[in-house]
GROMACS .gro file of N, CA, C and O in nm:
model
  520
    1GLN      N    1   0.111  -0.111  -0.028
    1GLN     CA    2  -0.001   0.033  -0.027
    1GLN      C    3   0.114   0.123   0.002
    1GLN      O    4   0.203   0.122   0.046
    2VAL      N    5   0.064   0.222  -0.044
    2VAL     CA    6   0.126   0.356  -0.045
    2VAL      C    7   0.017   0.494  -0.026
    2VAL      O    8  -0.052   0.443  -0.040
    3GLN      N    9   0.134   0.550   0.089
    3GLN     CA   10   0.061   0.664   0.142
    3GLN      C   11   0.111   0.757   0.127
    3GLN      O   12   0.228   0.835   0.057
    4LEU      N   13   0.018   0.829   0.033
    4LEU     CA   14   0.065   1.047  -0.026
    4LEU      C   15  -0.008   1.119   0.073
    4LEU      O   16  -0.138   1.149   0.095
    5VAL      N   17   0.102   1.203   0.126
    5VAL     CA   18   0.013   1.305   0.189
    5VAL      C   19   0.046   1.457   0.099
    5VAL      O   20   0.163   1.505   0.067
    6GLU      N   21   0.013   1.537   0.086
    6GLU     CA   22   0.047   1.663   0.030
    6GLU      C   23   0.035   1.769   0.152
    6GLU      O   24  -0.018   1.749   0.249
    7SER      N   25   0.140   1.830   0.140
    7SER     CA   26   0.113   1.961   0.182
    7SER      C   27   0.143   2.104   0.086
    7SER      O   28   0.264   2.068  -0.014
    8GLY      N   29   0.216   2.270   0.224
    8GLY     CA   30   0.261   2.355   0.104
    8GLY      C   31   0.111   2.432  -0.004
    8GLY      O   32   0.179   2.592  -0.012
    9GLY      N   33  -0.033   2.437   0.039
    9GLY     CA   34  -0.108   2.493  -0.022
    9GLY      C   35  -0.139   2.639   0.064
    9GLY      O   36  -0.051   2.648   0.158
   10GLY      N   37  -0.253   2.674  -0.009
   10GLY     CA   38  -0.202   2.875   0.043
   10GLY      C   39  -0.289   2.945  -0.030
   10GLY      O   40  -0.337   2.882  -0.159
   11SER      N   41  -0.285   3.044   0.031
   11SER     CA   42  -0.361   3.186  -0.054
   11SER      C   43  -0.222   3.218  -0.074
   11SER      O   44  -0.096   3.295  -0.028
   12GLU      N   45  -0.255   3.251  -0.205
   12GLU     CA   46  -0.153   3.375  -0.288
   12GLU      C   47  -0.162   3.495  -0.367
   12GLU      O   48  -0.315   3.436  -0.432
   13GLN      N   49  -0.171   3.567  -0.404
   13GLN     CA   50  -0.115   3.696  -0.510
   13GLN      C   51  -0.078   3.646  -0.632
   13GLN      O   52  -0.035   3.566  -0.663
   14ALA      N   53  -0.172   3.634  -0.690
   14ALA     CA   54  -0.111   3.627  -0.861
   14ALA      C   55   0.036   3.694  -0.936
   14ALA      O   56   0.045   3.770  -0.880
   15GLY      N   57   0.017   3.625  -0.996
   15GLY     CA   58   0.193   3.669  -0.981
   15GLY      C   59   0.359   3.602  -0.874
   15GLY      O   60   0.421   3.609  -0.881
   16GLY      N   61   0.272   3.524  -0.791
   16GLY     CA   62   0.387   3.472  -0.714
   16GLY      C   63   0.353   3.308  -0.735
   16GLY      O   64   0.354   3.294  -0.787
   17SER      N   65   0.437   3.293  -0.616
   17SER     CA   66   0.474   3.162  -0.657
   17SER      C   67   0.453   3.058  -0.510
   17SER      O   68   0.422   3.118  -0.344
   18LEU      N   69   0.458   2.962  -0.513
   18LEU     CA   70   0.418   2.839  -0.399
   18LEU      C   71   0.467   2.676  -0.440
   18LEU      O   72   0.495   2.637  -0.572
   19ARG      N   73   0.512   2.670  -0.319
   19ARG     CA   74   0.591   2.529  -0.365
   19ARG      C   75   0.474   2.412  -0.310
   19ARG      O   76   0.475   2.396  -0.177
   20LEU      N   77   0.451   2.309  -0.399
   20LEU     CA   78   0.381   2.135  -0.279
   20LEU      C   79   0.519   2.041  -0.307
   20LEU      O   80   0.593   2.050  -0.332
   21SER      N   81   0.447   1.984  -0.150
   21SER     CA   82   0.480   1.833  -0.118
   21SER      C   83   0.440   1.800  -0.134
   21SER      O   84   0.338   1.800  -0.062
   22CYS      N   85   0.429   1.697  -0.144
   22CYS     CA   86   0.430   1.486  -0.127
   22CYS      C   87   0.522   1.401  -0.153
   22CYS      O   88   0.617   1.374  -0.179
   23ALA      N   89   0.477   1.376   0.020
   23ALA     CA   90   0.538   1.279   0.152
   23ALA      C   91   0.478   1.123   0.108
   23ALA      O   92   0.380   1.119   0.117
   24ALA      N   93   0.599   1.025  -0.042
   24ALA     CA   94   0.481   0.927   0.010
   24ALA      C   95   0.556   0.798   0.106
   24ALA      O   96   0.688   0.828   0.152
   25SER      N   97   0.493   0.665   0.090
   25SER     CA   98   0.528   0.574   0.180
   25SER      C   99   0.460   0.474   0.196
   25SER      O  100   0.340   0.452   0.066
   26GLY      N  101   0.503   0.320   0.253
   26GLY     CA  102   0.482   0.239   0.155
   26GLY      C  103   0.596   0.189   0.062
   26GLY      O  104   0.672   0.186   0.032
   27TYR      N  105   0.461   0.111  -0.024
   27TYR     CA  106   0.585   0.031  -0.193
   27TYR      C  107   0.574   0.147  -0.274
   27TYR      O  108   0.530   0.133  -0.379
   28THR      N  109   0.664   0.243  -0.269
   28THR     CA  110   0.673   0.397  -0.341
   28THR      C  111   0.734   0.328  -0.480
   28THR      O  112   0.807   0.411  -0.567
   29TYR      N  113   0.891   0.188  -0.443
   29TYR     CA  114   0.936   0.175  -0.501
   29TYR      C  115   0.930   0.081  -0.681
   29TYR      O  116   1.000   0.057  -0.747
   30SER      N  117   0.758  -0.006  -0.684
   30SER     CA  118   0.717   0.004  -0.706
   30SER      C  119   0.632   0.085  -0.777
   30SER      O  120   0.572   0.009  -0.964
   31MET      N  121   0.592   0.207  -0.770
   31MET     CA  122   0.545   0.300  -0.860
   31MET      C  123   0.616   0.300  -0.967
   31MET      O  124   0.766   0.387  -0.968
   32TYR      N  125   0.519   0.330  -1.107
   32TYR     CA  126   0.561   0.383  -1.256
   32TYR      C  127   0.590   0.499  -1.319
   32TYR      O  128   0.706   0.609  -1.284
   33CYS      N  129   0.461   0.580  -1.195
   33CYS     CA  130   0.420   0.656  -1.251
   33CYS      C  131   0.372   0.760  -1.153
   33CYS      O  132   0.330   0.744  -1.081
   34MET      N  133   0.450   0.888  -1.122
   34MET     CA  134   0.351   1.006  -0.988
   34MET      C  135   0.300   1.162  -1.117
   34MET      O  136   0.421   1.148  -1.155
   35GLY      N  137   0.229   1.216  -1.053
   35GLY     CA  138   0.176   1.317  -1.097
   35GLY      C  139   0.085   1.410  -0.959
   35GLY      O  140   0.042   1.401  -0.860
   36TRP      N  141   0.073   1.540  -1.035
   36TRP     CA  142   0.031   1.656  -0.981
   36TRP      C  143  -0.103   1.647  -1.065
   36TRP      O  144  -0.097   1.680  -1.213
   37PHE      N  145  -0.238   1.669  -0.987
   37PHE     CA  146  -0.363   1.687  -1.137
   37PHE      C  147  -0.478   1.729  -0.961
   37PHE      O  148  -0.416   1.821  -0.862
   38ARG      N  149  -0.530   1.824  -1.034
   38ARG     CA  150  -0.632   1.945  -0.967
   38ARG      C  151  -0.827   1.951  -1.011
   38ARG      O  152  -0.789   1.908  -1.104
   39LEU      N  153  -0.842   2.014  -0.893
   39LEU     CA  154  -0.961   2.008  -0.986
   39LEU      C  155  -1.017   2.139  -0.873
   39LEU      O  156  -1.017   2.203  -0.826
   40ALA      N  157  -1.034   2.268  -0.982
   40ALA     CA  158  -1.104   2.316  -0.984
   40ALA      C  159  -1.223   2.398  -0.938
   40ALA      O  160  -1.355   2.244  -0.929
   41PRO      N  161  -1.278   2.440  -0.869
   41PRO     CA  162  -1.396   2.527  -0.785
   41PRO      C  163  -1.497   2.554  -0.861
   41PRO      O  164  -1.495   2.578  -1.004
   42GLY      N  165  -1.604   2.498  -0.869
   42GLY     CA  166  -1.723   2.506  -1.004
   42GLY      C  167  -1.751   2.423  -0.975
   42GLY      O  168  -1.751   2.297  -1.010
   43PRO      N  169  -1.926   2.364  -1.040
   43PRO     CA  170  -2.030   2.311  -1.113
   43PRO      C  171  -1.972   2.288  -1.291
   43PRO      O  172  -1.894   2.352  -1.312
   44GLY      N  173  -1.994   2.097  -1.298
   44GLY     CA  174  -1.883   2.113  -1.399
   44GLY      C  175  -1.763   2.056  -1.459
   44GLY      O  176  -1.661   2.038  -1.553
   45LYS      N  177  -1.635   2.092  -1.356
   45LYS     CA  178  -1.513   2.074  -1.318
   45LYS      C  179  -1.465   1.967  -1.388
   45LYS      O  180  -1.522   1.861  -1.255
   46LYS      N  181  -1.383   1.907  -1.431
   46LYS     CA  182  -1.295   1.823  -1.440
   46LYS      C  183  -1.143   1.778  -1.349
   46LYS      O  184  -1.107   1.932  -1.449
   47ARG      N  185  -1.116   1.709  -1.367
   47ARG     CA  186  -0.989   1.657  -1.307
   47ARG      C  187  -0.889   1.710  -1.414
   47ARG      O  188  -0.921   1.629  -1.446
   48GLU      N  189  -0.767   1.805  -1.434
   48GLU     CA  190  -0.671   1.830  -1.469
   48GLU      C  191  -0.537   1.727  -1.477
   48GLU      O  192  -0.539   1.791  -1.330
   49GLY      N  193  -0.475   1.675  -1.511
   49GLY     CA  194  -0.354   1.704  -1.529
   49GLY      C  195  -0.275   1.780  -1.558
   49GLY      O  196  -0.274   1.855  -1.644
   50VAL      N  197  -0.181   1.758  -1.460
   50VAL     CA  198  -0.125   1.922  -1.434
   50VAL      C  199   0.044   1.929  -1.452
   50VAL      O  200   0.123   1.941  -1.553
   51ALA      N  201   0.101   1.783  -1.387
   51ALA     CA  202   0.251   1.763  -1.398
   51ALA      C  203   0.270   1.631  -1.339
   51ALA      O  204   0.218   1.559  -1.271
   52THR      N  205   0.355   1.526  -1.455
   52THR     CA  206   0.392   1.376  -1.419
   52THR      C  207   0.527   1.381  -1.450
   52THR      O  208   0.633   1.434  -1.537
   53ILE      N  209   0.538   1.285  -1.318
   53ILE     CA  210   0.731   1.252  -1.364
   53ILE      C  211   0.725   1.100  -1.363
   53ILE      O  212   0.685   1.054  -1.275
   54ASP      N  213   0.788   1.035  -1.460
   54ASP     CA  214   0.799   0.836  -1.469
   54ASP      C  215   0.917   0.771  -1.393
   54ASP      O  216   0.989   0.907  -1.331
   55ARG      N  217   0.928   0.648  -1.369
   55ARG     CA  218   1.034   0.647  -1.285
   55ARG      C  219   1.171   0.696  -1.316
   55ARG      O  220   1.255   0.637  -1.282
   56ALA      N  221   1.199   0.662  -1.442
   56ALA     CA  222   1.309   0.754  -1.488
   56ALA      C  223   1.363   0.923  -1.504
   56ALA      O  224   1.477   0.988  -1.563
   57GLY      N  225   1.233   0.992  -1.448
   57GLY     CA  226   1.297   1.116  -1.469
   57GLY      C  227   1.205   1.146  -1.610
   57GLY      O  228   1.253   1.320  -1.546
   58ARG      N  229   1.123   1.135  -1.629
   58ARG     CA  230   1.084   1.216  -1.755
   58ARG      C  231   0.993   1.297  -1.657
   58ARG      O  232   0.861   1.255  -1.658
   59ALA      N  233   1.014   1.451  -1.678
   59ALA     CA  234   0.858   1.488  -1.658
   59ALA      C  235   0.789   1.542  -1.773
   59ALA      O  236   0.856   1.539  -1.915
   60ARG      N  237   0.655   1.534  -1.760
   60ARG     CA  238   0.537   1.605  -1.834
   60ARG      C  239   0.469   1.743  -1.779
   60ARG      O  240   0.433   1.684  -1.688
   61TYR      N  241   0.411   1.774  -1.896
   61TYR     CA  242   0.380   1.925  -1.827
   61TYR      C  243   0.187   1.941  -1.923
   61TYR      O  244   0.172   1.946  -2.000
   62ALA      N  245   0.137   1.987  -1.858
   62ALA     CA  246   0.002   2.044  -1.901
   62ALA      C  247   0.010   2.159  -1.920
   62ALA      O  248   0.128   2.253  -1.946
   63ASP      N  249  -0.034   2.176  -2.093
   63ASP     CA  250   0.042   2.356  -2.140
   63ASP      C  251  -0.002   2.479  -2.088
   63ASP      O  252   0.094   2.553  -2.103
   64SER      N  253  -0.097   2.410  -2.030
   64SER     CA  254  -0.155   2.549  -1.921
   64SER      C  255  -0.090   2.576  -1.836
   64SER      O  256  -0.042   2.711  -1.781
   65VAL      N  257   0.072   2.515  -1.736
   65VAL     CA  258   0.131   2.535  -1.618
   65VAL      C  259   0.285   2.510  -1.720
   65VAL      O  260   0.371   2.525  -1.656
   66LYS      N  261   0.329   2.446  -1.756
   66LYS     CA  262   0.417   2.463  -1.884
   66LYS      C  263   0.493   2.649  -1.923
   66LYS      O  264   0.459   2.705  -1.957
   67GLY      N  265   0.621   2.543  -1.807
   67GLY     CA  266   0.686   2.728  -1.843
   67GLY      C  267   0.733   2.826  -1.659
   67GLY      O  268   0.753   2.890  -1.623
   68ARG      N  269   0.587   2.727  -1.636
   68ARG     CA  270   0.557   2.803  -1.441
   68ARG      C  271   0.570   2.730  -1.397
   68ARG      O  272   0.628   2.742  -1.253
   69PHE      N  273   0.557   2.527  -1.411
   69PHE     CA  274   0.516   2.475  -1.256
   69PHE      C  275   0.681   2.418  -1.348
   69PHE      O  276   0.747   2.356  -1.431
   70THR      N  277   0.744   2.331  -1.217
   70THR     CA  278   0.783   2.249  -1.271
   70THR      C  279   0.781   2.092  -1.111
   70THR      O  280   0.760   2.133  -0.988
   71ILE      N  281   0.795   2.012  -1.228
   71ILE     CA  282   0.819   1.882  -1.128
   71ILE      C  283   0.909   1.840  -1.092
   71ILE      O  284   1.028   1.833  -1.149
   72SER      N  285   1.000   1.771  -0.949
   72SER     CA  286   1.020   1.713  -0.914
   72SER      C  287   1.041   1.624  -0.849
   72SER      O  288   0.913   1.629  -0.700
   73GLN      N  289   1.196   1.544  -0.770
   73GLN     CA  290   1.180   1.425  -0.706
   73GLN      C  291   1.249   1.372  -0.644
   73GLN      O  292   1.389   1.438  -0.712
   74ASP      N  293   1.231   1.431  -0.474
   74ASP     CA  294   1.350   1.370  -0.397
   74ASP      C  295   1.392   1.199  -0.351
   74ASP      O  296   1.289   1.145  -0.259
   75ASN      N  297   1.413   1.101  -0.413
   75ASN     CA  298   1.391   0.977  -0.394
   75ASN      C  299   1.432   0.898  -0.259
   75ASN      O  300   1.397   0.855  -0.202
   76ALA      N  301   1.564   1.041  -0.190
   76ALA     CA  302   1.623   0.946  -0.028
   76ALA      C  303   1.514   0.997   0.045
   76ALA      O  304   1.531   0.992   0.153
   77LYS      N  305   1.442   1.136   0.034
   77LYS     CA  306   1.347   1.179   0.102
   77LYS      C  307   1.187   1.090   0.104
   77LYS      O  308   1.100   1.169   0.129
   78ASN      N  309   1.159   0.987  -0.036
   78ASN     CA  310   1.021   0.946  -0.092
   78ASN      C  311   0.950   1.066  -0.080
   78ASN      O  312   0.873   1.129  -0.018
   79THR      N  313   0.976   1.204  -0.138
   79THR     CA  314   0.898   1.323  -0.147
   79THR      C  315   0.915   1.373  -0.304
   79THR      O  316   0.982   1.364  -0.350
   80MET      N  317   0.807   1.389  -0.353
   80MET     CA  318   0.758   1.505  -0.480
   80MET      C  319   0.739   1.618  -0.487
   80MET      O  320   0.696   1.615  -0.415
   81TYR      N  321   0.834   1.693  -0.590
   81TYR     CA  322   0.741   1.942  -0.534
   81TYR      C  323   0.645   1.925  -0.631
   81TYR      O  324   0.721   1.883  -0.768
   82LEU      N  325   0.634   2.014  -0.661
   82LEU     CA  326   0.579   2.052  -0.707
   82LEU      C  327   0.608   2.215  -0.652
   82LEU      O  328   0.525   2.373  -0.658
   83GLN      N  329   0.689   2.289  -0.798
   83GLN     CA  330   0.710   2.455  -0.793
   83GLN      C  331   0.643   2.494  -0.909
   83GLN      O  332   0.639   2.474  -0.975
   84MET      N  333   0.539   2.596  -0.828
   84MET     CA  334   0.429   2.713  -0.826
   84MET      C  335   0.502   2.793  -0.869
   84MET      O  336   0.463   2.916  -0.755
   85ASN      N  337   0.505   2.872  -1.057
   85ASN     CA  338   0.552   2.983  -0.997
   85ASN      C  339   0.468   3.085  -1.129
   85ASN      O  340   0.408   3.057  -1.191
   86SER      N  341   0.483   3.218  -1.112
   86SER     CA  342   0.382   3.305  -1.198
   86SER      C  343   0.219   3.248  -1.206
   86SER      O  344   0.206   3.207  -1.287
   87LEU      N  345   0.175   3.311  -1.032
   87LEU     CA  346   0.094   3.204  -1.067
   87LEU      C  347  -0.042   3.281  -1.053
   87LEU      O  348  -0.003   3.398  -1.108
   88LYS      N  349  -0.153   3.205  -1.109
   88LYS     CA  350  -0.258   3.280  -1.262
   88LYS      C  351  -0.376   3.287  -1.137
   88LYS      O  352  -0.406   3.150  -1.028
   89PRO      N  353  -0.421   3.334  -1.118
   89PRO     CA  354  -0.686   3.302  -1.011
   89PRO      C  355  -0.645   3.185  -1.139
   89PRO      O  356  -0.747   3.102  -1.043
   90GLU      N  357  -0.649   3.171  -1.211
   90GLU     CA  358  -0.691   3.010  -1.281
   90GLU      C  359  -0.620   2.860  -1.222
   90GLU      O  360  -0.669   2.775  -1.213
   91ASP      N  361  -0.550   2.965  -1.186
   91ASP     CA  362  -0.443   2.804  -1.137
   91ASP      C  363  -0.539   2.739  -0.959
   91ASP      O  364  -0.495   2.662  -0.874
   92THR      N  365  -0.624   2.841  -0.935
   92THR     CA  366  -0.682   2.787  -0.799
   92THR      C  367  -0.723   2.707  -0.831
   92THR      O  368  -0.813   2.648  -0.934
   93ALA      N  369  -0.793   2.592  -0.736
   93ALA     CA  370  -0.759   2.427  -0.698
   93ALA      C  371  -0.727   2.359  -0.606
   93ALA      O  372  -0.668   2.380  -0.524
   94MET      N  373  -0.824   2.296  -0.621
   94MET     CA  374  -0.747   2.113  -0.517
   94MET      C  375  -0.630   2.059  -0.610
   94MET      O  376  -0.669   1.987  -0.732
   95TYR      N  377  -0.557   2.056  -0.565
   95TYR     CA  378  -0.442   2.048  -0.613
   95TYR      C  379  -0.372   1.858  -0.561
   95TYR      O  380  -0.374   1.863  -0.397
   96TYR      N  381  -0.420   1.763  -0.607
   96TYR     CA  382  -0.331   1.613  -0.562
   96TYR      C  383  -0.248   1.595  -0.630
   96TYR      O  384  -0.230   1.559  -0.690
   97CYS      N  385  -0.159   1.464  -0.537
   97CYS     CA  386  -0.062   1.400  -0.562
   97CYS      C  387  -0.128   1.276  -0.621
   97CYS      O  388  -0.191   1.204  -0.508
   98ALA      N  389  -0.056   1.204  -0.711
   98ALA     CA  390  -0.098   1.038  -0.731
   98ALA      C  391   0.001   0.956  -0.771
   98ALA      O  392   0.148   1.033  -0.810
   99ALA      N  393   0.005   0.809  -0.758
   99ALA     CA  394   0.117   0.727  -0.779
   99ALA      C  395   0.047   0.608  -0.841
   99ALA      O  396  -0.028   0.577  -0.773
  100ASP      N  397   0.098   0.557  -0.920
  100ASP     CA  398   0.060   0.414  -1.026
  100ASP      C  399   0.129   0.330  -1.028
  100ASP      O  400   0.295   0.372  -1.091
  101GLN      N  401   0.182   0.187  -1.065
  101GLN     CA  402   0.245   0.135  -1.082
  101GLN      C  403   0.212   0.108  -1.191
  101GLN      O  404   0.372   0.017  -1.297
  102ASP      N  405   0.147   0.129  -1.296
  102ASP     CA  406   0.072   0.058  -1.422
  102ASP      C  407   0.147   0.117  -1.561
  102ASP      O  408   0.184   0.238  -1.542
  103GLU      N  409   0.236   0.063  -1.650
  103GLU     CA  410   0.344   0.178  -1.700
  103GLU      C  411   0.291   0.137  -1.867
  103GLU      O  412   0.277   0.270  -1.972
  104TRP      N  413   0.120   0.086  -1.906
  104TRP     CA  414   0.056   0.030  -2.024
  104TRP      C  415  -0.004   0.155  -2.062
  104TRP      O  416   0.017   0.175  -2.204
  105VAL      N  417  -0.011   0.210  -2.005
  105VAL     CA  418  -0.074   0.378  -2.042
  105VAL      C  419   0.034   0.500  -1.989
  105VAL      O  420  -0.036   0.607  -2.056
  106GLY      N  421   0.129   0.528  -2.000
  106GLY     CA  422   0.181   0.606  -2.017
  106GLY      C  423   0.218   0.666  -1.852
  106GLY      O  424   0.188   0.624  -1.806
  107CYS      N  425   0.311   0.802  -1.886
  107CYS     CA  426   0.212   0.878  -1.754
  107CYS      C  427   0.276   1.018  -1.809
  107CYS      O  428   0.378   1.127  -1.794
  108ALA      N  429   0.169   1.071  -1.908
  108ALA     CA  430   0.167   1.166  -1.940
  108ALA      C  431   0.006   1.279  -1.850
  108ALA      O  432  -0.113   1.177  -1.813
  109PRO      N  433   0.010   1.388  -1.869
  109PRO     CA  434  -0.066   1.434  -1.749
  109PRO      C  435  -0.216   1.399  -1.785
  109PRO      O  436  -0.297   1.376  -1.731
  110ALA      N  437  -0.286   1.406  -1.887
  110ALA     CA  438  -0.401   1.473  -2.000
  110ALA      C  439  -0.456   1.312  -1.999
  110ALA      O  440  -0.506   1.237  -1.968
  111SER      N  441  -0.275   1.206  -2.004
  111SER     CA  442  -0.392   1.059  -2.001
  111SER      C  443  -0.435   1.012  -1.911
  111SER      O  444  -0.536   0.925  -1.867
  112ARG      N  445  -0.328   1.057  -1.800
  112ARG     CA  446  -0.319   1.010  -1.653
  112ARG      C  447  -0.473   1.091  -1.572
  112ARG      O  448  -0.501   0.963  -1.565
  113ALA      N  449  -0.505   1.205  -1.627
  113ALA     CA  450  -0.670   1.246  -1.569
  113ALA      C  451  -0.745   1.097  -1.602
  113ALA      O  452  -0.893   1.148  -1.534
  114ALA      N  453  -0.715   1.077  -1.796
  114ALA     CA  454  -0.906   1.010  -1.825
  114ALA      C  455  -0.837   0.910  -1.768
  114ALA      O  456  -0.953   0.893  -1.728
  115TYR      N  457  -0.711   0.813  -1.718
  115TYR     CA  458  -0.720   0.630  -1.710
  115TYR      C  459  -0.722   0.704  -1.532
  115TYR      O  460  -0.796   0.624  -1.472
  116GLY      N  461  -0.704   0.800  -1.484
  116GLY     CA  462  -0.681   0.743  -1.332
  116GLY      C  463  -0.589   0.707  -1.243
  116GLY      O  464  -0.428   0.672  -1.349
  117MET      N  465  -0.565   0.682  -1.197
  117MET     CA  466  -0.400   0.643  -1.071
  117MET      C  467  -0.472   0.610  -0.922
  117MET      O  468  -0.558   0.562  -0.892
  118ASP      N  469  -0.394   0.504  -0.960
  118ASP     CA  470  -0.416   0.413  -0.772
  118ASP      C  471  -0.368   0.451  -0.690
  118ASP      O  472  -0.496   0.390  -0.625
  119HIS      N  473  -0.277   0.534  -0.621
  119HIS     CA  474  -0.288   0.587  -0.505
  119HIS      C  475  -0.295   0.718  -0.510
  119HIS      O  476  -0.268   0.803  -0.641
  120TRP      N  477  -0.412   0.819  -0.401
  120TRP     CA  478  -0.432   0.922  -0.384
  120TRP      C  479  -0.436   0.997  -0.246
  120TRP      O  480  -0.433   0.930  -0.180
  121GLY      N  481  -0.337   1.098  -0.252
  121GLY     CA  482  -0.363   1.232  -0.178
  121GLY      C  483  -0.525   1.211  -0.123
  121GLY      O  484  -0.583   1.271  -0.206
  122LYS      N  485  -0.528   1.335  -0.015
  122LYS     CA  486  -0.623   1.364  -0.054
  122LYS      C  487  -0.630   1.523  -0.053
  122LYS      O  488  -0.739   1.609  -0.036
  123GLY      N  489  -0.513   1.554  -0.089
  123GLY     CA  490  -0.504   1.744  -0.153
  123GLY      C  491  -0.439   1.857  -0.084
  123GLY      O  492  -0.532   1.797   0.067
  124THR      N  493  -0.469   1.960  -0.141
  124THR     CA  494  -0.429   2.127  -0.090
  124THR      C  495  -0.441   2.174  -0.210
  124THR      O  496  -0.431   2.188  -0.260
  125LEU      N  497  -0.574   2.294  -0.117
  125LEU     CA  498  -0.560   2.357  -0.146
  125LEU      C  499  -0.484   2.481  -0.183
  125LEU      O  500  -0.409   2.566  -0.101
  126VAL      N  501  -0.543   2.560  -0.339
  126VAL     CA  502  -0.419   2.653  -0.361
  126VAL      C  503  -0.512   2.733  -0.427
  126VAL      O  504  -0.638   2.727  -0.474
  127THR      N  505  -0.525   2.858  -0.374
  127THR     CA  506  -0.620   2.985  -0.387
  127THR      C  507  -0.508   3.125  -0.398
  127THR      O  508  -0.492   3.155  -0.391
  128ILE      N  509  -0.549   3.181  -0.556
  128ILE     CA  510  -0.435   3.307  -0.627
  128ILE      C  511  -0.540   3.340  -0.650
  128ILE      O  512  -0.659   3.389  -0.721
  129SER      N  513  -0.513   3.483  -0.561
  129SER     CA  514  -0.646   3.606  -0.584
  129SER      C  515  -0.560   3.709  -0.714
  129SER      O  516  -0.447   3.705  -0.685
  130SER      N  517  -0.639   3.774  -0.705
  130SER     CA  518  -0.604   3.909  -0.833
  130SER      C  519  -0.524   3.979  -0.805
  130SER      O  520  -0.627   4.050  -0.698
   0.00000   0.00000   0.00000
């Protein structure tokens, strides 16, 4: 079993920065793909894949965050990060950390948002004001 705990969310003004952390425990060595996903407030919103990183360290990003967000991981600490710069009000969402051991679907944000992930954290809220 894998446990994921997010931290680092909060309120920030547009243009500012936040860093999210995801502390992982359990059978993390077996995970192929890890990533950050978000769900914006309001009716009809769908989960969006923000950034993913695979076992080889390849990172991929949604077009909406490319150039502003950076995903990274510290294997020694079993922690994954999401550095978010140049934040915009539309980045306001609940951010979730997730992990999956399956390789066949790849490790891209959009496909993983659609296919799903096996393990999820409870989320951390990010609110960006204009």
